[in-house]
Short mmCIF file of C-alpha atoms and ligand atoms in Angstrom, two decimals:
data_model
loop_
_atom_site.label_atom_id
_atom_site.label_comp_id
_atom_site.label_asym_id
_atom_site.label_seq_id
_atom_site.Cartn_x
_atom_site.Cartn_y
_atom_site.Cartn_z
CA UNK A 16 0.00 0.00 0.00
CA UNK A 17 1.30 3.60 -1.32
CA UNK A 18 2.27 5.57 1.65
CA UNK A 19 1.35 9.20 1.74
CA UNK A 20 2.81 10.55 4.95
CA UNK A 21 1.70 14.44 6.23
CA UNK A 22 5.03 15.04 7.13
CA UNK A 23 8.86 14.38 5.41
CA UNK A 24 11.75 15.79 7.46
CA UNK A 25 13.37 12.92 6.04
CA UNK A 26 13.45 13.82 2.47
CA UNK A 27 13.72 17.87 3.45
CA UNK A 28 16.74 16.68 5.24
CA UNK A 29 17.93 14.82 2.26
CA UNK A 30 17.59 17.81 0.04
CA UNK A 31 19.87 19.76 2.17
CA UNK A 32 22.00 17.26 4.19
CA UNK A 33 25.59 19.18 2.91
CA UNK A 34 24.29 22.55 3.83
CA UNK A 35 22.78 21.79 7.25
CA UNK A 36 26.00 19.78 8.52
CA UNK A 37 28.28 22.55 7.11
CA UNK A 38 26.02 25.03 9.39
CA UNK A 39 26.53 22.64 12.43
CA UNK A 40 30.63 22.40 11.77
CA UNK A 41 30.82 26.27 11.40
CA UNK A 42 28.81 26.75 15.01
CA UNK A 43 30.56 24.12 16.58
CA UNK A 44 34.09 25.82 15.68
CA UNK A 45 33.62 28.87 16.18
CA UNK A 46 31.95 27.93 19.45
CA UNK A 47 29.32 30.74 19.36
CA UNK A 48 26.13 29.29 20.14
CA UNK A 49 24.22 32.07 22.23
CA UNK A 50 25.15 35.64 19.76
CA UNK A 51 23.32 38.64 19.17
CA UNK A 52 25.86 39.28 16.09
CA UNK A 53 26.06 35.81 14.84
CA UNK A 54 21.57 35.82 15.08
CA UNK A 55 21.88 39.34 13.44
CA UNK A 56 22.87 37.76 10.20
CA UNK A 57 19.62 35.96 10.08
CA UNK A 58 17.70 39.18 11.36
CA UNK A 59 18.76 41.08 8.25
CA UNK A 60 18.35 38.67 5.79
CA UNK A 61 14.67 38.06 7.03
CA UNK A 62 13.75 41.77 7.36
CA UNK A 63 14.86 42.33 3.88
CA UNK A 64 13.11 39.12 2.72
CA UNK A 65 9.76 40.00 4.27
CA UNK A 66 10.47 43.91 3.53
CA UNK A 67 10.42 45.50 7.21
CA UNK A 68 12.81 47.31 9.15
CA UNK A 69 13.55 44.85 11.91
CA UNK A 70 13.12 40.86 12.46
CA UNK A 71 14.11 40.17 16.03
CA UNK A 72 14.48 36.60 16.23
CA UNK A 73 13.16 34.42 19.70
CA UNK A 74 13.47 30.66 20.47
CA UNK A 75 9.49 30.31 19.38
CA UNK A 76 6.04 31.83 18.07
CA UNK A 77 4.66 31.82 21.12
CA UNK A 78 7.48 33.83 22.85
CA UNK A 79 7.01 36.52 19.69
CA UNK A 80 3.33 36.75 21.13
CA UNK A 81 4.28 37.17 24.69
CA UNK A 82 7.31 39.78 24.40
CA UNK A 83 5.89 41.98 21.38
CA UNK A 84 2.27 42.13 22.82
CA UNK A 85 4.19 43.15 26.38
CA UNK A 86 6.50 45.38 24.18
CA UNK A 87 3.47 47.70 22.66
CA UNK A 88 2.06 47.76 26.48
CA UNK A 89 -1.11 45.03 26.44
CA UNK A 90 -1.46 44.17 29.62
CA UNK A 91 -4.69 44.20 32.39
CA UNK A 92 -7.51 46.11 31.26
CA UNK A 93 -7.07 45.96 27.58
CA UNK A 94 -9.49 44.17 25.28
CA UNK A 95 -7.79 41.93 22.18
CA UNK A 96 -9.74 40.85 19.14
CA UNK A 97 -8.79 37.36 17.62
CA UNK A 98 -10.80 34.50 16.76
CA UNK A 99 -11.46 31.26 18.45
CA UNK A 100 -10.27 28.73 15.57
CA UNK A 101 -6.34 29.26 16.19
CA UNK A 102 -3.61 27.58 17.52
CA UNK A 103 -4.18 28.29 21.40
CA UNK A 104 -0.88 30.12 21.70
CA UNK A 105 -2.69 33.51 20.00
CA UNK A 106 -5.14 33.70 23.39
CA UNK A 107 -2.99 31.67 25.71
CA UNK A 108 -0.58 35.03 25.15
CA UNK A 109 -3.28 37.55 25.56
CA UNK A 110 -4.21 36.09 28.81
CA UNK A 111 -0.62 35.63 29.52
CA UNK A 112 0.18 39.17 29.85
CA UNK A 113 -3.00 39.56 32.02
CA UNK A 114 -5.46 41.17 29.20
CA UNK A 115 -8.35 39.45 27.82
CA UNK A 116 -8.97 37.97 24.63
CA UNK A 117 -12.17 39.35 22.80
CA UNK A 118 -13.51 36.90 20.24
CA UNK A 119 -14.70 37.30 16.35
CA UNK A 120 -16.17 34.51 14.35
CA UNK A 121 -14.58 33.53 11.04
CA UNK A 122 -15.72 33.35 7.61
CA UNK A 123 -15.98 30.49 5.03
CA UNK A 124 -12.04 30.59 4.72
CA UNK A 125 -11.27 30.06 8.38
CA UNK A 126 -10.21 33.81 8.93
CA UNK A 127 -11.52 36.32 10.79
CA UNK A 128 -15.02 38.47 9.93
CA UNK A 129 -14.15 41.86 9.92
CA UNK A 130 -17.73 42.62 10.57
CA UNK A 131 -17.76 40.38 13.65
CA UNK A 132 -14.83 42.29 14.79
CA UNK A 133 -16.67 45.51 14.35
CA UNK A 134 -19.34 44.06 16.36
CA UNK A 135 -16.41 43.30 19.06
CA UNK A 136 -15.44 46.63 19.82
CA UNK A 137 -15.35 48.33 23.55
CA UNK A 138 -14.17 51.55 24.98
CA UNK A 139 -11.35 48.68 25.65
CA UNK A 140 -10.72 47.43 22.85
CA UNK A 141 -6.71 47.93 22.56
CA UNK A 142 -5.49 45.83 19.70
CA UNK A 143 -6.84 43.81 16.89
CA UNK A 144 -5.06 40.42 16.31
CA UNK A 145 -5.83 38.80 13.13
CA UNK A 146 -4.34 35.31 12.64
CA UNK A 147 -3.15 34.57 9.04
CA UNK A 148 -4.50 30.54 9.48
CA UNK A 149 -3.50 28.01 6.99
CA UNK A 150 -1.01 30.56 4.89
CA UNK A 151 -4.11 32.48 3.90
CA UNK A 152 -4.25 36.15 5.01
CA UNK A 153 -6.92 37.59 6.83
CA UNK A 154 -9.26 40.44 4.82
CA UNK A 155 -6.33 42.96 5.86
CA UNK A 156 -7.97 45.61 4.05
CA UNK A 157 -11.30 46.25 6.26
CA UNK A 158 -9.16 45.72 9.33
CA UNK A 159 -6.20 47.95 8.75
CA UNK A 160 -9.51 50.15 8.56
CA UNK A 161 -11.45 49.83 11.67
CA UNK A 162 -8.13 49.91 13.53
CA UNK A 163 -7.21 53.15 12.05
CA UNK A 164 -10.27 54.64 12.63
CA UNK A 165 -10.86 53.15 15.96
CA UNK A 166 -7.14 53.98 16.82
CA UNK A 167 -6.17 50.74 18.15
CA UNK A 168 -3.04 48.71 17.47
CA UNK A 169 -2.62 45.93 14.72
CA UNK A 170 -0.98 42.38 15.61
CA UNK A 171 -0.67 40.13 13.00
CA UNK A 172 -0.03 36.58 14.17
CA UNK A 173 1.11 35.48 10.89
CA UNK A 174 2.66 31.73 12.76
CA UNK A 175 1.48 30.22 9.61
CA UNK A 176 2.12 32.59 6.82
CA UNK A 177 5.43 33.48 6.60
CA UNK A 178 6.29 34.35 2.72
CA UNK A 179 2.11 34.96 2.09
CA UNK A 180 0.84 38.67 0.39
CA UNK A 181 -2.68 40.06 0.71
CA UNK A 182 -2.66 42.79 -1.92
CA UNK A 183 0.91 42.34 -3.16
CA UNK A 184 2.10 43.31 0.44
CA UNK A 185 3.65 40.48 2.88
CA UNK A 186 2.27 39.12 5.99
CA UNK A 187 4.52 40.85 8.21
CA UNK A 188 3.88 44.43 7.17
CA UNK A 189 0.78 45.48 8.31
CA UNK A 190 0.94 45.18 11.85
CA UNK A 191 2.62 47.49 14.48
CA UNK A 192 4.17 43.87 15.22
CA UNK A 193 3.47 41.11 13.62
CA UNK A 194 4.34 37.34 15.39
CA UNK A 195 6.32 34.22 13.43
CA UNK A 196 6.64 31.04 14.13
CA UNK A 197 9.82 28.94 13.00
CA UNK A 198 8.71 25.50 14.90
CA UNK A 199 9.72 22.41 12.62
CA UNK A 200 5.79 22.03 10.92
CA UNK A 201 5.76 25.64 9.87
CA UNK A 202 7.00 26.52 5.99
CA UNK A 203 10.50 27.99 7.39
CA UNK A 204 11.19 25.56 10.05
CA UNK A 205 13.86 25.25 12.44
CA UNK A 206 15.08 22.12 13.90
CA UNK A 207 13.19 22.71 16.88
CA UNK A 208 11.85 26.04 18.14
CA UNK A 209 12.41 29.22 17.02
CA UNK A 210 9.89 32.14 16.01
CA UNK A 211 10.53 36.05 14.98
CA UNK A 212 8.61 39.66 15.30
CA UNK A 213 8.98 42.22 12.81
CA UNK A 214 8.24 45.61 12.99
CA UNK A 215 9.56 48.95 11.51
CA UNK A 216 8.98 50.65 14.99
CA UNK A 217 12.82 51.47 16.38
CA UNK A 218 11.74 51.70 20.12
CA UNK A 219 9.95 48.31 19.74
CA UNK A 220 12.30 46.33 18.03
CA UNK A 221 14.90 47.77 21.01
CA UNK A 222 12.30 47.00 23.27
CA UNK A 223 12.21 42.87 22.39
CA UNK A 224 15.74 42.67 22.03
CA UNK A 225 15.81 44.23 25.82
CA UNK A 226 13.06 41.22 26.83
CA UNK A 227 14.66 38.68 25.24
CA UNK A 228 17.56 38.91 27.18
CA UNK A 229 17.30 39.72 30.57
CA UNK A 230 16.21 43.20 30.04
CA UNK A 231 20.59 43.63 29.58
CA UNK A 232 21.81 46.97 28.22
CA UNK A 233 25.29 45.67 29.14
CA UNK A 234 26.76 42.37 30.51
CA UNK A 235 25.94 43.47 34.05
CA UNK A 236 23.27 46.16 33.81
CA UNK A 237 19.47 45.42 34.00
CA UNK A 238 17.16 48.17 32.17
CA UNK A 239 14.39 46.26 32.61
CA UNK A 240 12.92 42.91 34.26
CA UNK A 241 13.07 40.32 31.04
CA UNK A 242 13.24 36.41 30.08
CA UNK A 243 15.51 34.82 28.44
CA UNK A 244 13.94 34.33 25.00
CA UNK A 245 16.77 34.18 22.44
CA UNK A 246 16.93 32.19 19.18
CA UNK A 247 20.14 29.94 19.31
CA UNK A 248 22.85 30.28 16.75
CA UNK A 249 22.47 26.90 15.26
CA UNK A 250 18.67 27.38 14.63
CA UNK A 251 19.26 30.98 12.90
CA UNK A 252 22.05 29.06 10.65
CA UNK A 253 19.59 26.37 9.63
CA UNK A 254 17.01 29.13 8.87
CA UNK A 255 19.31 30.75 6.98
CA UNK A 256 20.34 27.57 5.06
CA UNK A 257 16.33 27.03 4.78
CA UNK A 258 15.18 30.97 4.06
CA UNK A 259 17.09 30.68 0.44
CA UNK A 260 14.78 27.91 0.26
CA UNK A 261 11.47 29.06 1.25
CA UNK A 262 10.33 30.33 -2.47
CA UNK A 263 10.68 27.71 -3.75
CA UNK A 264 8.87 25.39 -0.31
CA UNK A 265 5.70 27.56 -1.16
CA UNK A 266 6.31 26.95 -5.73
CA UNK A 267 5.95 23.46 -4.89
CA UNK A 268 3.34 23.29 -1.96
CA UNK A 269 1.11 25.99 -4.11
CA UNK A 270 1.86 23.72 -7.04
CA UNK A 271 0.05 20.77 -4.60
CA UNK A 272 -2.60 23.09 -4.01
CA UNK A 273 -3.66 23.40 -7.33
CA UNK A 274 -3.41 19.64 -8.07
CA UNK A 275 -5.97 18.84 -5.33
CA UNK A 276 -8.18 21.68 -6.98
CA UNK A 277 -8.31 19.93 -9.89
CA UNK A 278 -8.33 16.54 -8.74
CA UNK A 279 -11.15 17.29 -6.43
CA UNK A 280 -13.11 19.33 -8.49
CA UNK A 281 -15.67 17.13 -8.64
CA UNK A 282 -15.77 15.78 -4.82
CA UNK A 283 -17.90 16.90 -2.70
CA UNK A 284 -15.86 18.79 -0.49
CA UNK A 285 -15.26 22.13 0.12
CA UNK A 286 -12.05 24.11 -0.68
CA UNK A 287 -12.62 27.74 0.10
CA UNK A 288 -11.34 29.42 -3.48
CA UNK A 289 -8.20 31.72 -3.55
CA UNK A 290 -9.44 35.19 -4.38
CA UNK A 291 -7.28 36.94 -7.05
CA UNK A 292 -5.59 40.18 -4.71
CA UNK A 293 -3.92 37.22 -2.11
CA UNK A 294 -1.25 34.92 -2.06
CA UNK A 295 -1.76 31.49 -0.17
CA UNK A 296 1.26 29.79 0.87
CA UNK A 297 -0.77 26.82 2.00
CA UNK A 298 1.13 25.77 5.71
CA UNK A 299 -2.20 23.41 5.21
CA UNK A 300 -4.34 22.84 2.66
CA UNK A 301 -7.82 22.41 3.87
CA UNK A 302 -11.10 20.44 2.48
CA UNK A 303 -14.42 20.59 4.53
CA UNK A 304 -16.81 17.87 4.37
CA UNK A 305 -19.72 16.31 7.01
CA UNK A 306 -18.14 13.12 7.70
CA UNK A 307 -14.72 14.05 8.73
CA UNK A 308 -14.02 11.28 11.32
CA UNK A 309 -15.20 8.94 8.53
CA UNK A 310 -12.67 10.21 5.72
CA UNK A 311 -9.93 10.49 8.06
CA UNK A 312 -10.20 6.73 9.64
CA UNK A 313 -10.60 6.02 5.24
CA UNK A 314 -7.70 8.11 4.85
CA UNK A 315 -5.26 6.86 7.52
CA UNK A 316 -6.74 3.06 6.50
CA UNK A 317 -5.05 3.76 3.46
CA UNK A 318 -1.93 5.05 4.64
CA UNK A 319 -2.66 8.59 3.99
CA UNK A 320 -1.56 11.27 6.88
CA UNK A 321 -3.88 13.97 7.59
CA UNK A 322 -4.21 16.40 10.66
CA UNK A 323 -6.98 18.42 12.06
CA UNK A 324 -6.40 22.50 12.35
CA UNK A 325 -7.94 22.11 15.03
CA UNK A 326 -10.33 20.37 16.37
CA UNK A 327 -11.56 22.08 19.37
CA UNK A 328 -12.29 25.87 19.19
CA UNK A 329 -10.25 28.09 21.92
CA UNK A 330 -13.44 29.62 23.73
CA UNK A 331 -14.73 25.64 24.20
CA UNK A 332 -11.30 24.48 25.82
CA UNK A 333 -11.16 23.25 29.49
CA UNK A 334 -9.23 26.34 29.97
CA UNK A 335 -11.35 29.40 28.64
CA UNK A 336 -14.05 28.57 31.10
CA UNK A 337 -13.28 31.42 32.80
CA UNK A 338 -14.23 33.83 29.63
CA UNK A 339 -17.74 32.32 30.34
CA UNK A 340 -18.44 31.06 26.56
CA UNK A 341 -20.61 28.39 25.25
CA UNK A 342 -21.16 26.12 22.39
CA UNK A 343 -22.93 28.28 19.98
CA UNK A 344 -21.33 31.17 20.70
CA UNK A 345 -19.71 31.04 17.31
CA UNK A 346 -21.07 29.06 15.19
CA UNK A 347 -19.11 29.23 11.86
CA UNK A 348 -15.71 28.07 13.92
CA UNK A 349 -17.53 25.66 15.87
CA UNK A 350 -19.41 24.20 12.24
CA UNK A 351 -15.83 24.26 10.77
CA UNK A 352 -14.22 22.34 13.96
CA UNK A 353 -16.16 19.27 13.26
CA UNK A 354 -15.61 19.66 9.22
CA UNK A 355 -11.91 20.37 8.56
CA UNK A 356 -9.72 18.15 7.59
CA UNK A 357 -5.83 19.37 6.46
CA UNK A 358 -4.25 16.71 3.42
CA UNK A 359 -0.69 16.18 3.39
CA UNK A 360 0.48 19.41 1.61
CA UNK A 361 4.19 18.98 1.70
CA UNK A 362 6.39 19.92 -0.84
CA UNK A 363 7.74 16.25 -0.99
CA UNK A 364 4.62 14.94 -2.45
CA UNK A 365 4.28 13.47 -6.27
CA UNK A 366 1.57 13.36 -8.32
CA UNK A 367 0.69 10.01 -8.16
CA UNK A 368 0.58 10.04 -4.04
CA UNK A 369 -1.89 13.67 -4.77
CA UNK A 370 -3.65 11.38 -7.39
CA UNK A 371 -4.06 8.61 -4.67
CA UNK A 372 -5.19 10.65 -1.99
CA UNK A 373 -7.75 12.43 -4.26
CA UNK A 374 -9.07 9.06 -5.15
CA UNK A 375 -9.72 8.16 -1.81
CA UNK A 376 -11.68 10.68 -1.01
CA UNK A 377 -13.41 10.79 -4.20
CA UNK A 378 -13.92 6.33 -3.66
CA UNK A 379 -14.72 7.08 0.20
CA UNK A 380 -17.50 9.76 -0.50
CA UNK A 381 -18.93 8.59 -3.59
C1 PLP B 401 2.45 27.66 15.49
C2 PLP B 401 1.57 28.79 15.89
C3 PLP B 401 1.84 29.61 16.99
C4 PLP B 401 2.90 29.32 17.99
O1 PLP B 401 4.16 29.14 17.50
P1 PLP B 401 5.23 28.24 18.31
O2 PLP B 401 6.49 28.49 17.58
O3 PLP B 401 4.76 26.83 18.26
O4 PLP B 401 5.28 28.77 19.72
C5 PLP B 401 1.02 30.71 17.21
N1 PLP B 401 -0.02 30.98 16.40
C6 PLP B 401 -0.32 30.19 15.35
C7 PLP B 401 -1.47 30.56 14.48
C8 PLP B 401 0.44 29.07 15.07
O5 PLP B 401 0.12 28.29 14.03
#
């Protein structure tokens, strides 16, 4: 039986095996593992990739959450908009730093409703945090809008979208910060943790760099109270080895993307269409169908990989019972929830294991 696995390190590894051990013997001789300079290399290259004026690089996503959010001053009191169908890191940081998430249903393609957002507002509301899910940026257009006219800051947690463009601009740019994720399943992955901010605000960029380490201005002097949140030297060298890759990680994973399209034209699933002003970089690609659980037992059966993105909304988890919501508060995530399914999307896939998978589902739903 064809095996059609969600994941490949393996073969990603394979690709770059000369590369990635060079990157190991240069740390390991030079000896610098923990290096503001030696990171700054990887800083630059990403700023000027993504087309901002700073990238400070952390040891995850979740940490570029925590120390940007507490670097533009959220904290108790304010009011942040995101919406319940992320990874739990976007609230887990809002409640982190003490201020309370505020949610907004999605739309058909899993991002937020700008009108629900609207509907959101309070004299509290401090920051709007739009999550760019499944390489698919949110409608930045009606949202840079509201949070202009509502003065209230922009966050993008673009985890997933690293390389995407709403409008020919990146993810990245809109936001006074916007958060990155560099863990091994997103599209520039480290070999473990690692995650970035970027923002073209001076004070803030100075501002993480303080948080990330110690709140040091010099070896011995603290500005600041801080963590200790850096991104190691061997992780910024494999994301540099891996950013000169990255165009051509989302060629062949949008390539994928349109195979499925036309492979499961016909099925009756559904594949929320890529409108003509944005760029998807597909960190998943998604189909929606009514018996879920079904396909995916079908799928996996057959030796096909799949993953759910995800399957419990935020405001239903054990831990948001203290926000006080219930099921049927928003219905579109919670409808989605039980629909979603992600394929394997990797950039490692043929066209015969795209053909197979597409069969199955097309054999399995009739
Ligand atoms: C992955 C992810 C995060 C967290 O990133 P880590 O590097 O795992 O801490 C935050 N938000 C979203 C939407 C993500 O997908």
């Amino acid at each position: 039986m064809r095996q059609v696995p969600y994941v490949n390190f393996r073969a990603q590894f394979e690709e770059e095996r000369s590369e990635i051990l060079g990157a190991v013997e240069d740390v390991f001789t030079t000896g610098q593992f923990v290096s503001d300079a030696a990171v700054a290399k990887f800083e630059q290259e990403l700023a000027d990739y993504i087309g901002v004026k700073h990238a400070i690089a952390l040891n995850s996503g979740t940490d570029a959450l925590l120390l940007g959010m507490k670097a533009i001053g959220i904290g108790p009191g304010d009011e942040v908009i995101t919406p319940p169908n992320s990874f739990v890191a976007s609230t887990a940081a809002i409640v982190l730093l003490g201020a309370t998430p505020v949610f907004a249903d999605v739309r058909d393609d899993q991002n937020i409703d700008p009108d629900a957002v609207a509907a959101a507002l309070t004299p509290r509301t401090k920051a709007i945090m739009p999550v760019h899910l499944t390489g698919r940026m949110a409608d930045m257009r009606p949202l840079m809008q509201l949070a202009e006219k509502h003065g209230l800051a922009v966050i993008e947690d673009a985890a997933q979208s690293v390389g995407s463009l709403y409008e020919g601009r990146q993810a990245g740019t809109f936001g006074l910060i916007s958060c990155f994720s560099a863990h091994p399943l997103k599209n520039l992955n480290a070999a473990g943790d690692g995650g970035f901010v970027t923002t073209d605000d001076d004070a803030i960029a100075s501002k993480i760099q303080l948080l990330r380490n110690h709140g040091l201005i010099d070896r011995n002097t603290v500005a600041v109270w801080g963590t200790v949140s850096r991104m190691d030297v061997l992780q910024s060298e494999f994301l540099r080895v891996r950013l000169k890759r990255l165009d051509s990680v989302i060629e062949r994973r949008r390539r994928n993307a349109e195979n499925y399209r036309q492979l499961l034209a016909d099925a009756p699933v559904f594949i929320p269409p890529d409108r003509n002003f944005e760029f998807n970089t597909f960190h998943v690609f998604v189909i929606q169908t009514d018996r879920r659980d079904e396909l995916q037992k079908h799928l996996a059966d057959n030796g096909v990989g799949t993953a759910i993105h995800y399957p419990i909304p935020i405001h239903l988890q054990p831990a948001a019972r203290e926000l006080g919501h219930r099921r049927g508060d928003f219905p579109v995530t919670e409808r989605q929830a039980d629909r979603i399914l992600s394929l394997p999307i990797n950039q490692f896939l043929t066209e015969d294991d795209q053909a197979y998978v597409a069969e199955n589902i097309k054999t399995f739903l009739g």
